[in-house]
mmCIF file of C-alpha atoms and ligand atoms in Angstrom:
data_model
loop_
_atom_site.group_PDB
_atom_site.id
_atom_site.type_symbol
_atom_site.label_atom_id
_atom_site.label_comp_id
_atom_site.label_asym_id
_atom_site.label_seq_id
_atom_site.Cartn_x
_atom_site.Cartn_y
_atom_site.Cartn_z
ATOM 1 C CA MET A 39 0.000 0.000 0.000
ATOM 2 C CA SER A 40 1.352 3.328 -1.000
ATOM 3 C CA GLU A 41 -1.231 5.492 0.785
ATOM 4 C CA HIS A 42 -0.115 7.648 3.672
ATOM 5 C CA THR A 43 -2.059 9.679 6.174
ATOM 6 C CA PRO A 44 -0.774 13.263 6.302
ATOM 7 C CA ALA A 45 1.213 12.458 9.422
ATOM 8 C CA GLU A 46 2.931 9.555 7.723
ATOM 9 C CA ARG A 47 3.660 11.309 4.421
ATOM 10 C CA PRO A 48 7.407 11.217 3.839
ATOM 11 C CA ALA A 49 8.701 14.571 5.015
ATOM 12 C CA MET A 50 11.153 16.695 3.092
ATOM 13 C CA PRO A 51 14.539 16.014 4.610
ATOM 14 C CA GLU A 52 15.365 18.692 7.213
ATOM 15 C CA VAL A 53 18.502 19.862 5.359
ATOM 16 C CA ASP A 54 16.582 20.365 2.087
ATOM 17 C CA ARG A 55 13.843 22.275 3.850
ATOM 18 C CA LEU A 56 16.351 24.621 5.452
ATOM 19 C CA ALA A 57 18.091 25.171 2.121
ATOM 20 C CA ALA A 58 14.743 25.864 0.398
ATOM 21 C CA ASN A 59 13.768 28.338 3.143
ATOM 22 C CA ARG A 60 17.100 30.089 2.874
ATOM 23 C CA ALA A 61 16.755 30.332 -0.918
ATOM 24 C CA ALA A 62 13.223 31.747 -0.571
ATOM 25 C CA VAL A 63 14.394 34.380 1.932
ATOM 26 C CA ALA A 64 17.312 35.356 -0.335
ATOM 27 C CA ALA A 65 14.972 35.642 -3.342
ATOM 28 C CA ARG A 66 12.568 37.863 -1.376
ATOM 29 C CA ARG A 67 15.463 40.081 -0.303
ATOM 30 C CA ALA A 68 16.729 40.340 -3.871
ATOM 31 C CA ARG A 69 13.254 41.367 -5.062
ATOM 32 C CA ALA A 70 12.929 43.979 -2.287
ATOM 33 C CA ASP A 71 16.314 45.396 -3.265
ATOM 34 C CA LEU A 72 15.277 45.413 -6.923
ATOM 35 C CA LYS A 73 12.070 47.344 -6.124
ATOM 36 C CA GLN A 74 14.057 49.856 -4.109
ATOM 37 C CA ARG A 75 16.447 50.452 -7.022
ATOM 38 C CA LEU A 76 13.535 50.872 -9.411
ATOM 39 C CA ARG A 77 11.813 53.329 -7.064
ATOM 40 C CA SER A 78 14.912 55.457 -6.564
ATOM 41 C CA GLY A 79 15.544 55.652 -10.306
ATOM 42 C CA GLU A 80 18.902 53.875 -9.941
ATOM 43 C CA LEU A 81 17.636 51.090 -12.211
ATOM 44 C CA SER A 82 15.687 51.876 -15.382
ATOM 45 C CA PRO A 83 12.346 50.043 -15.671
ATOM 46 C CA LEU A 84 13.152 49.131 -19.273
ATOM 47 C CA LYS A 85 16.416 47.457 -18.268
ATOM 48 C CA ALA A 86 14.642 45.514 -15.521
ATOM 49 C CA LEU A 87 11.996 44.365 -17.998
ATOM 50 C CA ASN A 88 14.689 43.336 -20.440
ATOM 51 C CA ASP A 89 16.654 41.449 -17.793
ATOM 52 C CA SER A 90 13.560 39.591 -16.622
ATOM 53 C CA ALA A 91 13.930 37.278 -19.624
ATOM 54 C CA ASN A 92 16.867 35.726 -17.730
ATOM 55 C CA PRO A 93 15.338 33.237 -15.242
ATOM 56 C CA ASP A 94 18.416 33.413 -12.981
ATOM 57 C CA LEU A 95 17.848 37.075 -12.151
ATOM 58 C CA PRO A 96 15.446 38.365 -9.467
ATOM 59 C CA GLU A 97 13.730 40.465 -12.177
ATOM 60 C CA ALA A 98 12.221 37.245 -13.577
ATOM 61 C CA THR A 99 10.300 36.472 -10.372
ATOM 62 C CA LEU A 100 9.006 39.997 -9.702
ATOM 63 C CA ARG A 101 5.232 40.237 -10.077
ATOM 64 C CA VAL A 102 4.184 42.645 -12.849
ATOM 65 C CA SER A 103 1.806 44.425 -10.446
ATOM 66 C CA GLU A 104 4.657 45.064 -7.975
ATOM 67 C CA TYR A 105 6.885 46.227 -10.829
ATOM 68 C CA LEU A 106 4.244 48.755 -11.923
ATOM 69 C CA GLN A 107 3.868 50.011 -8.360
ATOM 70 C CA THR A 108 7.492 51.138 -8.320
ATOM 71 C CA PHE A 109 6.478 53.825 -10.856
ATOM 72 C CA PRO A 110 5.799 57.292 -9.433
ATOM 73 C CA ALA A 111 2.108 57.824 -8.654
ATOM 74 C CA VAL A 112 1.128 54.204 -9.358
ATOM 75 C CA GLY A 113 -0.583 52.436 -6.478
ATOM 76 C CA GLU A 114 -2.398 49.111 -6.370
ATOM 77 C CA THR A 115 -5.561 50.377 -8.056
ATOM 78 C CA LYS A 116 -3.724 52.044 -10.931
ATOM 79 C CA ALA A 117 -1.500 48.984 -11.404
ATOM 80 C CA LEU A 118 -4.525 46.691 -11.594
ATOM 81 C CA ARG A 119 -6.204 48.961 -14.124
ATOM 82 C CA ALA A 120 -3.053 49.032 -16.266
ATOM 83 C CA LEU A 121 -2.759 45.221 -16.098
ATOM 84 C CA ASP A 122 -6.356 44.919 -17.191
ATOM 85 C CA GLU A 123 -5.727 47.208 -20.166
ATOM 86 C CA LEU A 124 -2.561 45.306 -21.043
ATOM 87 C CA GLY A 125 -4.327 41.939 -20.818
ATOM 88 C CA ILE A 126 -1.962 40.617 -18.133
ATOM 89 C CA SER A 127 -3.130 38.602 -15.125
ATOM 90 C CA PRO A 128 -2.416 40.292 -11.765
ATOM 91 C CA ARG A 129 -0.482 37.255 -10.554
ATOM 92 C CA LYS A 130 1.874 37.144 -13.547
ATOM 93 C CA ARG A 131 5.593 37.530 -12.932
ATOM 94 C CA LEU A 132 7.821 39.458 -15.345
ATOM 95 C CA GLY A 133 9.661 36.302 -16.376
ATOM 96 C CA GLY A 134 6.391 34.547 -17.253
ATOM 97 C CA LEU A 135 5.083 37.105 -19.744
ATOM 98 C CA GLY A 136 4.168 35.984 -23.234
ATOM 99 C CA ARG A 137 5.850 37.711 -26.173
ATOM 100 C CA GLN A 138 2.919 40.005 -26.948
ATOM 101 C CA GLN A 139 2.282 40.805 -23.311
ATOM 102 C CA ARG A 140 5.935 41.739 -22.967
ATOM 103 C CA GLN A 141 5.733 43.996 -26.038
ATOM 104 C CA ARG A 142 2.603 45.729 -24.763
ATOM 105 C CA LEU A 143 4.141 46.244 -21.331
ATOM 106 C CA GLU A 144 7.333 47.606 -22.865
ATOM 107 C CA GLU A 145 5.391 50.109 -24.968
ATOM 108 C CA PHE A 146 3.463 51.169 -21.868
ATOM 109 C CA VAL A 147 6.703 51.650 -19.884
ATOM 110 C CA ARG A 148 8.322 53.653 -22.679
ATOM 111 C CA VAL A 149 5.404 56.042 -22.904
ATOM 112 C CA ARG A 150 5.007 56.257 -19.123
ATOM 113 C CA SER A 151 8.658 57.142 -18.560
ATOM 114 C CA GLY A 152 8.983 59.387 -21.610
ATOM 115 C CA VAL A 153 11.687 57.124 -23.036
ATOM 116 C CA ASP A 154 10.277 56.625 -26.458
ATOM 117 C CA GLU A 155 12.901 55.982 -29.044
ATOM 118 C CA THR A 156 10.498 55.468 -31.922
ATOM 119 C CA PRO A 157 11.833 57.639 -34.767
ATOM 120 C CA GLY A 158 9.767 60.756 -35.304
ATOM 121 C CA ARG A 159 8.300 60.708 -31.816
ATOM 122 C CA PRO A 160 9.564 63.834 -30.111
ATOM 123 C CA PRO A 161 9.861 63.722 -26.344
ATOM 124 C CA LEU A 162 7.875 65.887 -24.010
ATOM 125 C CA THR A 163 9.517 69.325 -23.727
ATOM 126 C CA VAL A 164 9.524 71.283 -20.494
ATOM 127 C CA LEU A 165 10.225 75.012 -20.538
ATOM 128 C CA ALA A 166 11.270 76.383 -17.160
ATOM 129 C CA GLY A 167 13.500 79.147 -15.833
ATOM 130 C CA PRO A 168 13.797 81.840 -13.210
ATOM 131 C CA THR A 169 10.878 84.027 -12.213
ATOM 132 C CA ALA A 170 10.295 86.953 -14.591
ATOM 133 C CA VAL A 171 12.476 85.553 -17.373
ATOM 134 C CA GLY A 172 9.531 85.533 -19.788
ATOM 135 C CA LYS A 173 8.570 81.834 -20.088
ATOM 136 C CA GLY A 174 4.907 82.725 -20.459
ATOM 137 C CA THR A 175 5.638 85.170 -23.296
ATOM 138 C CA VAL A 176 7.769 82.649 -25.187
ATOM 139 C CA ALA A 177 5.149 79.905 -24.707
ATOM 140 C CA ALA A 178 2.395 82.284 -25.890
ATOM 141 C CA TYR A 179 4.440 83.129 -28.989
ATOM 142 C CA VAL A 180 4.865 79.413 -29.767
ATOM 143 C CA ARG A 181 1.133 78.871 -29.249
ATOM 144 C CA GLU A 182 0.286 81.613 -31.715
ATOM 145 C CA HIS A 183 2.828 80.833 -34.437
ATOM 146 C CA TYR A 184 3.400 77.086 -34.315
ATOM 147 C CA PRO A 185 0.046 75.276 -34.214
ATOM 148 C CA GLU A 186 1.715 71.870 -34.625
ATOM 149 C CA VAL A 187 2.836 72.041 -30.993
ATOM 150 C CA ARG A 188 0.389 70.908 -28.314
ATOM 151 C CA HIS A 189 0.320 72.810 -25.049
ATOM 152 C CA SER A 190 -0.465 71.320 -21.711
ATOM 153 C CA VAL A 191 -3.181 73.346 -19.976
ATOM 154 C CA SER A 192 -2.375 73.440 -16.273
ATOM 155 C CA VAL A 193 -4.837 73.456 -13.420
ATOM 156 C CA THR A 194 -4.450 76.266 -10.906
ATOM 157 C CA THR A 195 -6.124 77.478 -7.744
ATOM 158 C CA ARG A 196 -5.436 81.116 -8.583
ATOM 159 C CA PRO A 197 -8.349 83.191 -9.902
ATOM 160 C CA PRO A 198 -8.362 84.142 -13.592
ATOM 161 C CA ARG A 199 -6.891 87.472 -14.665
ATOM 162 C CA PRO A 200 -8.832 89.631 -17.120
ATOM 163 C CA GLY A 201 -8.808 88.006 -20.554
ATOM 164 C CA GLU A 202 -7.831 84.536 -19.297
ATOM 165 C CA ARG A 203 -10.127 81.715 -20.385
ATOM 166 C CA HIS A 204 -10.953 78.500 -18.538
ATOM 167 C CA GLY A 205 -9.566 75.532 -20.494
ATOM 168 C CA VAL A 206 -7.343 77.739 -22.645
ATOM 169 C CA HIS A 207 -4.876 79.484 -20.353
ATOM 170 C CA TYR A 208 -5.603 77.342 -17.306
ATOM 171 C CA PHE A 209 -8.299 75.213 -15.782
ATOM 172 C CA PHE A 210 -9.239 77.380 -12.815
ATOM 173 C CA ILE A 211 -10.212 75.030 -10.019
ATOM 174 C CA THR A 212 -10.912 75.157 -6.275
ATOM 175 C CA ASP A 213 -8.569 73.913 -3.549
ATOM 176 C CA GLU A 214 -10.878 70.936 -2.989
ATOM 177 C CA GLU A 215 -10.762 70.003 -6.686
ATOM 178 C CA PHE A 216 -6.969 70.302 -6.625
ATOM 179 C CA ASP A 217 -6.826 67.999 -3.576
ATOM 180 C CA ARG A 218 -9.028 65.480 -5.366
ATOM 181 C CA MET A 219 -6.746 65.470 -8.427
ATOM 182 C CA LEU A 220 -3.720 64.955 -6.195
ATOM 183 C CA ALA A 221 -5.364 62.077 -4.343
ATOM 184 C CA ALA A 222 -6.260 60.402 -7.647
ATOM 185 C CA SER A 223 -2.646 60.833 -8.923
ATOM 186 C CA ASP A 224 -4.074 62.795 -11.850
ATOM 187 C CA LEU A 225 -1.201 65.291 -11.843
ATOM 188 C CA LEU A 226 2.138 64.603 -13.505
ATOM 189 C CA GLU A 227 3.715 67.306 -11.324
ATOM 190 C CA TRP A 228 2.549 70.194 -9.181
ATOM 191 C CA ALA A 229 3.898 73.053 -7.091
ATOM 192 C CA THR A 230 2.875 75.924 -4.878
ATOM 193 C CA VAL A 231 4.254 78.944 -6.722
ATOM 194 C CA HIS A 232 5.335 82.104 -4.884
ATOM 195 C CA ASN A 233 4.007 80.590 -1.640
ATOM 196 C CA ARG A 234 0.507 81.248 -2.852
ATOM 197 C CA TYR A 235 -1.480 79.296 -5.369
ATOM 198 C CA ARG A 236 -1.087 75.735 -6.507
ATOM 199 C CA TYR A 237 -0.429 74.790 -10.136
ATOM 200 C CA GLY A 238 -0.263 71.344 -11.716
ATOM 201 C CA THR A 239 -0.025 69.492 -15.033
ATOM 202 C CA PRO A 240 -2.833 67.006 -15.751
ATOM 203 C CA ARG A 241 -1.246 63.673 -16.570
ATOM 204 C CA GLY A 242 -3.771 62.374 -19.142
ATOM 205 C CA PRO A 243 -3.150 64.797 -22.045
ATOM 206 C CA VAL A 244 0.639 64.412 -21.681
ATOM 207 C CA LEU A 245 0.418 60.639 -21.990
ATOM 208 C CA GLU A 246 -2.037 60.946 -24.853
ATOM 209 C CA ALA A 247 0.273 63.282 -26.807
ATOM 210 C CA ALA A 248 3.175 60.880 -26.203
ATOM 211 C CA LEU A 249 1.105 57.944 -27.463
ATOM 212 C CA GLN A 250 0.076 59.844 -30.568
ATOM 213 C CA GLY A 251 3.635 61.005 -31.173
ATOM 214 C CA GLU A 252 2.739 64.684 -30.981
ATOM 215 C CA PRO A 253 5.197 67.271 -29.656
ATOM 216 C CA MET A 254 3.991 68.808 -26.412
ATOM 217 C CA LEU A 255 5.228 71.793 -24.441
ATOM 218 C CA LEU A 256 4.896 72.296 -20.691
ATOM 219 C CA GLU A 257 5.577 75.770 -19.331
ATOM 220 C CA ILE A 258 6.057 75.265 -15.610
ATOM 221 C CA ASP A 259 8.204 76.373 -12.682
ATOM 222 C CA LEU A 260 11.520 74.836 -11.589
ATOM 223 C CA GLN A 261 10.070 72.622 -8.872
ATOM 224 C CA GLY A 262 7.711 71.112 -11.437
ATOM 225 C CA ALA A 263 10.505 70.622 -13.977
ATOM 226 C CA ARG A 264 12.467 68.602 -11.398
ATOM 227 C CA GLN A 265 9.457 66.365 -10.768
ATOM 228 C CA VAL A 266 9.040 65.728 -14.498
ATOM 229 C CA ARG A 267 12.714 64.797 -14.728
ATOM 230 C CA ALA A 268 12.244 62.276 -11.911
ATOM 231 C CA SER A 269 9.095 60.668 -13.292
ATOM 232 C CA MET A 270 9.777 60.958 -17.047
ATOM 233 C CA PRO A 271 13.560 60.725 -17.492
ATOM 234 C CA GLY A 272 13.158 60.879 -21.264
ATOM 235 C CA ALA A 273 11.595 64.361 -21.207
ATOM 236 C CA ARG A 274 13.651 67.223 -22.616
ATOM 237 C CA LEU A 275 14.226 70.038 -20.122
ATOM 238 C CA VAL A 276 14.840 73.498 -21.537
ATOM 239 C CA PHE A 277 16.008 76.367 -19.328
ATOM 240 C CA LEU A 278 15.056 79.853 -20.430
ATOM 241 C CA ALA A 279 17.808 82.206 -19.263
ATOM 242 C CA PRO A 280 17.877 86.012 -19.096
ATOM 243 C CA PRO A 281 20.347 87.812 -21.401
ATOM 244 C CA SER A 282 22.242 88.969 -18.303
ATOM 245 C CA TRP A 283 22.055 89.072 -14.534
ATOM 246 C CA GLU A 284 21.478 92.846 -14.680
ATOM 247 C CA GLU A 285 18.510 92.375 -17.010
ATOM 248 C CA LEU A 286 16.945 89.807 -14.680
ATOM 249 C CA VAL A 287 17.439 92.118 -11.694
ATOM 250 C CA HIS A 288 15.816 94.881 -13.685
ATOM 251 C CA ARG A 289 12.808 92.703 -14.580
ATOM 252 C CA LEU A 290 12.491 91.431 -11.025
ATOM 253 C CA VAL A 291 12.812 94.526 -8.933
ATOM 254 C CA GLY A 292 11.749 96.987 -11.594
ATOM 255 C CA ARG A 293 11.751 100.547 -10.431
ATOM 256 C CA GLY A 294 12.392 99.627 -6.849
ATOM 257 C CA THR A 295 8.895 99.933 -5.434
ATOM 258 C CA GLU A 296 9.721 97.143 -2.916
ATOM 259 C CA GLY A 297 11.493 97.698 0.350
ATOM 260 C CA PRO A 298 15.151 96.581 0.734
ATOM 261 C CA GLU A 299 14.089 93.321 2.418
ATOM 262 C CA GLU A 300 11.705 92.270 -0.358
ATOM 263 C CA ARG A 301 14.287 93.302 -2.950
ATOM 264 C CA GLU A 302 16.954 91.144 -1.273
ATOM 265 C CA ARG A 303 14.540 88.205 -1.022
ATOM 266 C CA ARG A 304 13.758 88.373 -4.760
ATOM 267 C CA LEU A 305 17.420 88.600 -5.691
ATOM 268 C CA GLU A 306 18.305 85.640 -3.516
ATOM 269 C CA THR A 307 15.522 83.602 -5.179
ATOM 270 C CA ALA A 308 16.862 84.615 -8.610
ATOM 271 C CA ARG A 309 20.397 83.502 -7.687
ATOM 272 C CA VAL A 310 19.155 80.090 -6.588
ATOM 273 C CA GLU A 311 16.932 79.735 -9.662
ATOM 274 C CA LEU A 312 19.726 80.663 -12.072
ATOM 275 C CA ALA A 313 21.991 78.049 -10.528
ATOM 276 C CA ALA A 314 19.476 75.391 -11.646
ATOM 277 C CA ALA A 315 20.445 75.899 -15.317
ATOM 278 C CA SER A 316 23.057 73.135 -15.081
ATOM 279 C CA GLU A 317 20.323 70.542 -14.374
ATOM 280 C CA PHE A 318 18.769 71.163 -17.802
ATOM 281 C CA ASP A 319 19.418 69.574 -21.193
ATOM 282 C CA GLU A 320 19.388 72.881 -23.087
ATOM 283 C CA VAL A 321 19.662 76.568 -22.263
ATOM 284 C CA ILE A 322 17.970 79.199 -24.436
ATOM 285 C CA VAL A 323 18.722 82.871 -23.858
ATOM 286 C CA ASN A 324 15.597 85.005 -24.001
ATOM 287 C CA ASP A 325 16.934 88.183 -25.599
ATOM 288 C CA GLU A 326 14.321 88.404 -28.388
ATOM 289 C CA VAL A 327 11.067 86.512 -27.910
ATOM 290 C CA ASP A 328 10.703 85.410 -31.547
ATOM 291 C CA LEU A 329 14.278 84.101 -31.700
ATOM 292 C CA ALA A 330 13.972 82.284 -28.391
ATOM 293 C CA ALA A 331 10.714 80.706 -29.641
ATOM 294 C CA LEU A 332 12.345 79.672 -32.925
ATOM 295 C CA HIS A 333 15.241 78.105 -31.036
ATOM 296 C CA LEU A 334 12.754 76.184 -28.905
ATOM 297 C CA ILE A 335 10.759 75.034 -31.939
ATOM 298 C CA ASN A 336 13.905 73.830 -33.682
ATOM 299 C CA LEU A 337 14.772 71.764 -30.629
ATOM 300 C CA MET A 338 11.266 70.356 -30.341
ATOM 301 C CA LEU A 339 10.724 69.455 -33.965
ATOM 302 C CA LYS A 340 14.142 68.121 -34.901
ATOM 303 C CA SER A 341 13.826 64.411 -35.415
ATOM 304 C CA ASP A 342 16.927 62.961 -33.676
HETATM 305 P P1 LIG B 543 1.029 82.721 -13.528
HETATM 306 O O1 LIG B 543 0.166 82.720 -12.297
HETATM 307 O O2 LIG B 543 1.755 84.026 -13.687
HETATM 308 O O3 LIG B 543 0.271 82.314 -14.763
HETATM 309 O O4 LIG B 543 2.152 81.610 -13.330
HETATM 310 C C1 LIG B 543 3.021 81.643 -12.244
HETATM 311 C C2 LIG B 543 4.056 80.567 -12.358
HETATM 312 O O5 LIG B 543 3.444 79.276 -12.309
HETATM 313 C C3 LIG B 543 4.858 80.578 -13.645
HETATM 314 O O6 LIG B 543 6.244 80.513 -13.258
HETATM 315 C C4 LIG B 543 4.501 79.308 -14.351
HETATM 316 O O7 LIG B 543 5.596 78.762 -15.053
HETATM 317 C C5 LIG B 543 4.108 78.413 -13.202
HETATM 318 N N1 LIG B 543 3.202 77.346 -13.629
HETATM 319 C C6 LIG B 543 2.143 77.439 -14.472
HETATM 320 N N2 LIG B 543 1.566 76.245 -14.624
HETATM 321 C C7 LIG B 543 2.267 75.366 -13.874
HETATM 322 C C8 LIG B 543 2.160 73.956 -13.636
HETATM 323 O O8 LIG B 543 1.302 73.247 -14.135
HETATM 324 N N3 LIG B 543 3.088 73.421 -12.799
HETATM 325 C C9 LIG B 543 4.074 74.155 -12.217
HETATM 326 N N4 LIG B 543 4.933 73.509 -11.431
HETATM 327 N N5 LIG B 543 4.200 75.466 -12.418
HETATM 328 C C10 LIG B 543 3.307 76.073 -13.233
#
């Protein structure tokens, strides 16, 4: 008789069980380390996906849902929705993906991280720079003269100025609406500007433009530009610089209607903001608006 009651079933030898436990603990540690490196940006998600084809690497045993949750602003709900759209079971591990599933996931990751190397697909372009350098004027010039460029329309909690239109210049929303968008991870980046109102870039239209291969421009502040760099490393960051320090001082403090303290505060901010230029991919000097806009357009529309 070969039947055994559970108590009699031949047990795994003690040594093997210990070895298996140790291997399982080591594999869990390796996966935790892998997730940490993905979260911190030390490891690119595309490289991890590529490496997961090798069954000896921890990448192969990482669940796709956990992999997706290492992306900025992706929690469990978002990951599950993405898996559903990609036609991948929530329990699937990276190493167990079919060829088409792998292709779909790779495309999704490329678009999500702005690393799209498809020829003719320009990356997202971010225009930032110090306060009062004239980003808004350059962006408005591009809007008027180069209709092939899409513009992200930000949400803001500040009230509209005369002539500004909802859905064109900004979506003017309440603090509660802003909070709701933040909670739903609907913003690609956001910042409180000048310690006052909040501004943010809706994520959906940016991803849509990337998917359709259309060039898109974001005109945002420096804090926002840094967030885009962290979450979409493939985005192109352009710094708009003043023709000279004196010119910036002139634009910032104007005719000196502020007191000495306010004046000093603005100058200090300008010094810090100017120092950020080195973090950017390109610097454009804003001496003439039309030339600065042309320079920007040439960068955005060139196909390399
Ligand atoms: P304004 O209130 O004068 O239109 O804009 C004030 C500042 O907010 C500008 O420096 C502009 O670049 C910045 N800004 C506008 N939209 C956004 C956005 O979506 N995100 C961030 N981070 N800054 C923004």
